[in-house]
Coordinates of C-alpha atoms in Angstrom, one line a residue:
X8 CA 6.2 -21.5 -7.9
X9 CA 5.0 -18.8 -5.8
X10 CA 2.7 -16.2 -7.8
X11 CA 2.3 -13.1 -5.7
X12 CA 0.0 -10.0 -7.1
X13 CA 0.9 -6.7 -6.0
X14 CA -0.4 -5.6 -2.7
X15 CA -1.4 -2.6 -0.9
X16 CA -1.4 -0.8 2.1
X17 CA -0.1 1.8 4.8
X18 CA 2.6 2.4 6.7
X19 CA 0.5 0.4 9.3
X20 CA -1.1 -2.4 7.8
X21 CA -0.2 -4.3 3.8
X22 CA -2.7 -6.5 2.0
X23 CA -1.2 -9.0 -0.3
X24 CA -2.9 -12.1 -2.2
X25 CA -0.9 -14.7 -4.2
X26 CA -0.7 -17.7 -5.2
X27 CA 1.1 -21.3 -5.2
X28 CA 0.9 -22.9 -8.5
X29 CA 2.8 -25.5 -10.4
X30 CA 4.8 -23.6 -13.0
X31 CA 3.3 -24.0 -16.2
X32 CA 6.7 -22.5 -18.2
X33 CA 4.1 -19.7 -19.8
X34 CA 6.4 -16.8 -20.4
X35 CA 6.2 -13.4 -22.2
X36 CA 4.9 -13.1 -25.4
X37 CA 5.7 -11.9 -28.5
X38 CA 4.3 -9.8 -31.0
X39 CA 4.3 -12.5 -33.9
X40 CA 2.9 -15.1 -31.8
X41 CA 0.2 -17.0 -33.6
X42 CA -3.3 -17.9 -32.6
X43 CA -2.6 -21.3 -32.1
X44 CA 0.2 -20.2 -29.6
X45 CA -1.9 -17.3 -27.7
X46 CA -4.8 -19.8 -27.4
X47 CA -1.9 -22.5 -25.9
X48 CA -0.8 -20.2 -23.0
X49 CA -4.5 -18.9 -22.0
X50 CA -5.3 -22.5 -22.2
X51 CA -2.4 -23.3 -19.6
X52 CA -3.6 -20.2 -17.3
X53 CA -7.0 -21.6 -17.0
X54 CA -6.0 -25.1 -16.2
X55 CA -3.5 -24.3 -13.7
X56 CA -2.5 -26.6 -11.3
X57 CA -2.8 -25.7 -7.8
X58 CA -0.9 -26.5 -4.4
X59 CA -3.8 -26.1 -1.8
X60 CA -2.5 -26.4 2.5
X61 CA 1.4 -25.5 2.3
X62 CA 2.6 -23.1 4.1
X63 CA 4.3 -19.5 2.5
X64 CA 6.3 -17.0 4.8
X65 CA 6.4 -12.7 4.6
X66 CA 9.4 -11.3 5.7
X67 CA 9.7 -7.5 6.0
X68 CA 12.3 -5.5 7.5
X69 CA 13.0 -8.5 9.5
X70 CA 9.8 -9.8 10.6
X71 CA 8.1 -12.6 9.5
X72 CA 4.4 -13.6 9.1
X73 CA 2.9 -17.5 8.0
X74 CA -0.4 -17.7 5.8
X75 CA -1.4 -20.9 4.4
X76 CA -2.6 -21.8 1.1
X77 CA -6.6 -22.3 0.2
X78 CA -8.3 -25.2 -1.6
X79 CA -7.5 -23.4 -4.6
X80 CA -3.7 -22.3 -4.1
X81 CA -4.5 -18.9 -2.3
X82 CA -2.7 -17.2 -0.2
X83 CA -4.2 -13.8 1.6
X84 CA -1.6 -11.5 4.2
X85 CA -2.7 -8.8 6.3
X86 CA 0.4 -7.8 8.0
X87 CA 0.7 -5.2 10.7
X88 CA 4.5 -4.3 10.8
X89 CA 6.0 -4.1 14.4
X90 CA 6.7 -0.4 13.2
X91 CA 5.5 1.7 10.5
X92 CA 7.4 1.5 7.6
X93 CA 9.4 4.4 6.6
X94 CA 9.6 4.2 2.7
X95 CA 10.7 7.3 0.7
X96 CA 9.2 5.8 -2.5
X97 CA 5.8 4.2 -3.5
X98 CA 7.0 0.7 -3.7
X99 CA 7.9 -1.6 -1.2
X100 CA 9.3 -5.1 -1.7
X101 CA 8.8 -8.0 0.4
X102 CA 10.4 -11.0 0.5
X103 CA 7.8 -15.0 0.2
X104 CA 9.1 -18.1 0.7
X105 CA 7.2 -21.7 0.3
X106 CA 8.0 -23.3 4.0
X107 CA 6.6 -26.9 3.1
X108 CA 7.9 -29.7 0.9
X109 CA 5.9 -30.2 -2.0
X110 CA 8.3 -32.8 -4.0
X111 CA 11.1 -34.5 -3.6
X112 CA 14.7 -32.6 -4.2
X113 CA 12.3 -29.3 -4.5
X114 CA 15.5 -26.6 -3.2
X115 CA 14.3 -23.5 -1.8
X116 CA 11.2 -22.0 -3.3
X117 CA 11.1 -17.7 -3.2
X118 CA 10.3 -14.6 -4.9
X119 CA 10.2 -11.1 -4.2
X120 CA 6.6 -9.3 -4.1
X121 CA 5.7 -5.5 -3.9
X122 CA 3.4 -3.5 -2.4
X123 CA 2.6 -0.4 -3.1
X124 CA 2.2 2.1 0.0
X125 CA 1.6 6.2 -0.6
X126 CA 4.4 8.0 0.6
X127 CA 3.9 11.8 2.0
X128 CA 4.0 13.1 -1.4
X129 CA 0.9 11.5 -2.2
X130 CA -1.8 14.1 -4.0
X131 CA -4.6 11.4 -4.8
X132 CA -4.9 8.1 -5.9
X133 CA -6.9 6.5 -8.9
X134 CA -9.4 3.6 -9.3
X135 CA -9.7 2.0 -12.5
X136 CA -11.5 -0.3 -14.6
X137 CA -10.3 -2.0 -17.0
X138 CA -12.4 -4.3 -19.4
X139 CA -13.7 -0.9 -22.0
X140 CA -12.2 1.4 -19.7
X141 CA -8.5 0.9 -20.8
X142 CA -8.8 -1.8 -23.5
X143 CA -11.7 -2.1 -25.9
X144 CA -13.1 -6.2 -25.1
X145 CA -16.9 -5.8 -25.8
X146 CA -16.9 -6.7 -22.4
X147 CA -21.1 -6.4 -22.7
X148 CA -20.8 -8.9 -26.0
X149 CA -19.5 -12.5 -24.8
X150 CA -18.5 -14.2 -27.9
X151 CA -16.5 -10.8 -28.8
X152 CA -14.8 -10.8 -25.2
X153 CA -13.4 -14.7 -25.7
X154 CA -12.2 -14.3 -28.9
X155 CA -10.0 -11.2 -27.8
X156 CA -9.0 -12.9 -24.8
X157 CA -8.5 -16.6 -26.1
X158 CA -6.9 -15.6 -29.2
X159 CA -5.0 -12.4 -28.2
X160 CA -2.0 -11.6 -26.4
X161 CA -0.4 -8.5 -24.3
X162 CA 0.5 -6.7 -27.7
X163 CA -2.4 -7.2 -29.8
X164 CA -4.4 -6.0 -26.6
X165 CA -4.4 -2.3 -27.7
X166 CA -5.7 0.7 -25.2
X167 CA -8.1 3.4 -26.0
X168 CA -5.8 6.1 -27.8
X169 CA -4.3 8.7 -24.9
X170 CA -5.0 5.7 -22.4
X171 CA -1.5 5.3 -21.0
X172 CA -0.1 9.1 -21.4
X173 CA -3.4 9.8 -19.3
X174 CA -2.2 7.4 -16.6
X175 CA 0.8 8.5 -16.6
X176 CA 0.0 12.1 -16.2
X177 CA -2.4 11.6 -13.3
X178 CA 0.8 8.7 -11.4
X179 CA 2.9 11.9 -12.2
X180 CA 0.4 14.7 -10.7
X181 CA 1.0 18.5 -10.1
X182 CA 4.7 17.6 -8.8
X183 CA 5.9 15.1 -11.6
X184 CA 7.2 12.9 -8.8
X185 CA 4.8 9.5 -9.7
X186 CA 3.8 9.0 -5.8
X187 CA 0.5 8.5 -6.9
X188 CA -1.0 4.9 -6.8
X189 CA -3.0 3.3 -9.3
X190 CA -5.1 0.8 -8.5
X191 CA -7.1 -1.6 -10.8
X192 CA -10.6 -3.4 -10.2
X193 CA -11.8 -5.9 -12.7
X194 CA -14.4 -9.1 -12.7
X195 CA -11.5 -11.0 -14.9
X196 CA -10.5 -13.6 -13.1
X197 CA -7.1 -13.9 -11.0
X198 CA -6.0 -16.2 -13.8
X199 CA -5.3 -13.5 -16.4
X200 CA -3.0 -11.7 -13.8
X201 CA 0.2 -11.8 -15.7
X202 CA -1.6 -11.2 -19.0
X203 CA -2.8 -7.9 -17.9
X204 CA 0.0 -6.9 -16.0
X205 CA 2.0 -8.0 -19.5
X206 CA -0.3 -6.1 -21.8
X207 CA 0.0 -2.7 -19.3
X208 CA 3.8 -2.8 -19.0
X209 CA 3.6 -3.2 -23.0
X210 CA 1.7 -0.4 -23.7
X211 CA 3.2 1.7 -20.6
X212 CA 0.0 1.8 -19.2
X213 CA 1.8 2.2 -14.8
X214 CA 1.6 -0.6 -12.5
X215 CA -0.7 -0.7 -9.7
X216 CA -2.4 -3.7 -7.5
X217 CA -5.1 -5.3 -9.4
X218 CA -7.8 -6.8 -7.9
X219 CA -9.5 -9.2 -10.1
X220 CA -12.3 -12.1 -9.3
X221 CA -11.7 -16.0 -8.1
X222 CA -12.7 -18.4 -10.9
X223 CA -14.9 -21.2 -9.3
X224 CA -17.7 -22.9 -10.1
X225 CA -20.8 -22.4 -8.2
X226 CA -24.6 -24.4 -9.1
X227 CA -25.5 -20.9 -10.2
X228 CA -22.8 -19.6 -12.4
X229 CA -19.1 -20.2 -14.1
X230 CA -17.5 -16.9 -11.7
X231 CA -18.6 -17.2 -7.6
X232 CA -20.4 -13.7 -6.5
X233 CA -21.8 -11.1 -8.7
X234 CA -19.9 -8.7 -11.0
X235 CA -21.8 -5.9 -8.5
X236 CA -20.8 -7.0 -5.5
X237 CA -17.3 -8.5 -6.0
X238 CA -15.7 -4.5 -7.8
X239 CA -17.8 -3.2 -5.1
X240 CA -15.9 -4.9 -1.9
X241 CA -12.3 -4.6 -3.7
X242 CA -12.9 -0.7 -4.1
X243 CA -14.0 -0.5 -1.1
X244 CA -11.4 -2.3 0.4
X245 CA -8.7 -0.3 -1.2
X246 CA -10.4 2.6 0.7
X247 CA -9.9 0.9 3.8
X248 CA -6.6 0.2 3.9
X249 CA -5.6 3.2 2.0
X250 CA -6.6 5.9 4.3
X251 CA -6.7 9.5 4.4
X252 CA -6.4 10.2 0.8
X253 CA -8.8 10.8 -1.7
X254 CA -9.7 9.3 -5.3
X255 CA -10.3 9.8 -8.9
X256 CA -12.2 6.9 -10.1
X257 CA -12.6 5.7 -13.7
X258 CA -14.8 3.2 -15.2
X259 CA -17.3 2.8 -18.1
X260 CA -20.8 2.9 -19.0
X261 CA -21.8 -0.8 -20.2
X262 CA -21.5 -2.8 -16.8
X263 CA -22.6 -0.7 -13.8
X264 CA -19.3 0.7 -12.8
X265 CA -21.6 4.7 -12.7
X266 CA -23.6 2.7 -9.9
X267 CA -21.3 1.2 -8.2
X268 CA -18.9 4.4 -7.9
X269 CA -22.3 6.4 -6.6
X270 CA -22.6 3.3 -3.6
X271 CA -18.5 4.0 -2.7
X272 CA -19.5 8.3 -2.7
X273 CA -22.7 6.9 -0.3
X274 CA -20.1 5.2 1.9
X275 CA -17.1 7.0 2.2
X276 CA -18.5 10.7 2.0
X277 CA -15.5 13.7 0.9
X278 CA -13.2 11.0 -0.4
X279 CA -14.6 10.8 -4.3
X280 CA -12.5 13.6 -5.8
X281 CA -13.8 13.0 -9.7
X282 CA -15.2 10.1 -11.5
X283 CA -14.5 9.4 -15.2
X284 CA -16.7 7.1 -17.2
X285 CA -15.9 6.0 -20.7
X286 CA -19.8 5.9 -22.7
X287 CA -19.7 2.7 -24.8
X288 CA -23.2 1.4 -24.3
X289 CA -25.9 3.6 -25.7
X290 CA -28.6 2.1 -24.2
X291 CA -27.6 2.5 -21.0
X292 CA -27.1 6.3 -21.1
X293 CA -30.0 7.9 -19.6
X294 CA -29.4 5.7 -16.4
X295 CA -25.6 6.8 -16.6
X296 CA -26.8 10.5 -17.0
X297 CA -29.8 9.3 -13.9
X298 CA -26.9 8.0 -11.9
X299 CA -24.9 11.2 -12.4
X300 CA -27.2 13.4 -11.1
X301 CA -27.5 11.6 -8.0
X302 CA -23.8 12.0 -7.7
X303 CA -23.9 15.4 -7.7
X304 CA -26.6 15.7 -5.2
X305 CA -23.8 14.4 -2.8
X306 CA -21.3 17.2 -3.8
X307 CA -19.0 14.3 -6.5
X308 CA -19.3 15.1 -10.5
X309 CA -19.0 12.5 -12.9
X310 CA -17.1 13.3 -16.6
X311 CA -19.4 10.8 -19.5
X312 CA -16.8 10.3 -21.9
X313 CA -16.0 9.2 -25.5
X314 CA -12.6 10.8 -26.0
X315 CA -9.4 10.5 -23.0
X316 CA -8.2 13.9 -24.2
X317 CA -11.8 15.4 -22.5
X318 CA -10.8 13.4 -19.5
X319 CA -7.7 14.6 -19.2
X320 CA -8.5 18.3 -19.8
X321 CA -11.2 18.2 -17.0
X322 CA -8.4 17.0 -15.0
X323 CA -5.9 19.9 -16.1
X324 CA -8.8 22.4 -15.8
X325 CA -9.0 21.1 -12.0
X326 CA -5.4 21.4 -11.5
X327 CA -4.7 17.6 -10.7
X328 CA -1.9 17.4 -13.5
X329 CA 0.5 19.0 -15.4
X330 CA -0.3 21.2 -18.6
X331 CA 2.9 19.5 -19.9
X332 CA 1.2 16.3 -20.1
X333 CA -1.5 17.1 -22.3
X334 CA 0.5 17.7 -25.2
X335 CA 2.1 13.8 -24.4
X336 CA -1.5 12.6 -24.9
X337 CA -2.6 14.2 -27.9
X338 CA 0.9 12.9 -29.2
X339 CA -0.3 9.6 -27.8
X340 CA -3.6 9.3 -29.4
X341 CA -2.2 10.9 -32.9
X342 CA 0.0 7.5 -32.6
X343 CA -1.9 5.2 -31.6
X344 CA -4.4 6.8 -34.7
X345 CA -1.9 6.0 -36.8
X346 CA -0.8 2.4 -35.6
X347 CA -4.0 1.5 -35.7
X348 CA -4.9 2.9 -39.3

């Protein structure tokens, strides 16, 4: 199977990443799923089976571009379209096909991949976390995090209350017309990609790219490259090859997202409209408060957080969304109070 993520771009240049896996048969999930059966399908996403050095085309409006696979199944496009592409909507589709022969009788191997590319309308575009950020994982306690992640599944994965009706207010804007994109930036690794696209389609938290971390083993530790460095570079990236707007970014306080938003102000000056951060590690609060300071000696605030509602009022109070949309996230969060009661 071919396992693309959603990609990114302009009109002028898309990034996509996938992969090409042997189909393991994992599925959706259900709400009454046991244990036994969560921990079966995570099992099956981290013992994946990997085609490494076959070949996978792109083809968009036409035109065609090769990449091949990695040691590790990977497949990375930067395509440069023979002319800019002209979409009226934020989504773009492209069509992959596996070119090599992998098995005998194997018919044709495709799917479909999108990539997400702001259209005119664009206002902004948001960065987010995601581990205590939009789901509560005790990302900062280990044996916490592998229990929710091991035993868990895209339903029992529930968001902060007001989480998704935030998101969704801020894809929507000031013109209701959801042109802006949402990106995601997390140090999970790329085999949780259809759990945590499952669990935000569940919850109606919007789609967007998400850039999550290869899973190899190094002499120094389990994930290659440091939590730091690899949120860091995708962010960054996005900013690259998402030009000329600007970006809320969201994050929390427990594992250095405050520090490495200040480095991305540092680097791309006038393009840090706001910067959200959800306070769940007390200790850490007087260098969150430090590094907020230091943001706003280079012009950016930063919100410290315990409630989305005083998120989303800041962002109201700024005029980035629509006054209508605050009453869908207090409704929100009353809910989710209630379901989770």
């Amino acid at each position: 199977m071919i396992a693309p993520y959603k990609g990114f771009g302009s009109r002028e240049k898309v990034y996509l990443i996938g992969r090409v896996l042997k189909d393991r048969g994992i599925g959706l999930s259900e709400i009454s799923d046991s244990r036994w059966k969560n921990f079966s399908k995570m099992y099956k996403r981290f013992m994946s089976w990997e085609i490494p050095n076959v070949k996978v085309k792109a083809t968009i409006n036409g035109d065609s571009w090769i990449a091949e696979t990695d040691d590790e199944g990977y497949f990375e496009f930067f395509i440069n379209p023979k002319q800019p592409l002209q979409n009226t909507t934020p989504w773009v589709s492209l069509e992959l096909e596996l070119i090599d022969q992998i098995v005998p009788n194997q018919g044709k191997v495709n799917t479909k991949a999108r990539v997400i590319i702001p259209t005119k309308d664009v206002e902004y575009g948001i960065i987010s976390d995601i581990d205590d950020t939009i789901v509560p994982t005790g990302a900062t306690r280990i044996w916490e995090m592998l229990k929710t992640t091991f035993l868990g599944n895209a339903h029992s994965r529930i968001p902060f209350p007001g989480v998704a009706a935030f998101y969704q207010a801020l894809e929507k804007g000031t013109d209701g017309k959801e042109n802006n994109p949402l990106f995601y930036v997390s140090s999970s690794p790329w085999n949780l990609y259809d759990f945590l696209t499952e669990m935000m389609s569940v919850h109606g938290i919007p789609l967007g790219p998400l850039m999550l971390r290869d899973l190899g083993l190094s002499r120094e530790q389990f994930i290659a490259g440091s939590h730091f460095d690899h949120k860091l570079s995708q962010v960054e990236k996005i900013f690259e090859l998402v030009p000329d707007i600007s970006f809320i970014l969201i994050g929390d306080s427990g594992q250095y997202d405050p520090e490495i938003y200040l480095q991305v102000i540092k680097d791309y000056p006038g393009r840090v409209k706001m910067i959200y951060i959800r306070h769940v590690s007390e200790k850490r609060k007087e260098t969150v408060l430090h590094v907020k300071n230091k943001m706003k000696s280079l012009g950016v605030d930063m919100l410290l957080i315990e409630d989305t509602l005083k998120a989303a009022e800041d962002a109201l109070s700024k005029g980035w969304i629509r006054e209508d949309d605050i009453q869908d996230i207090i409704n929100e969060k009353i809910q989710d109070g209630l379901n989770n009661s």
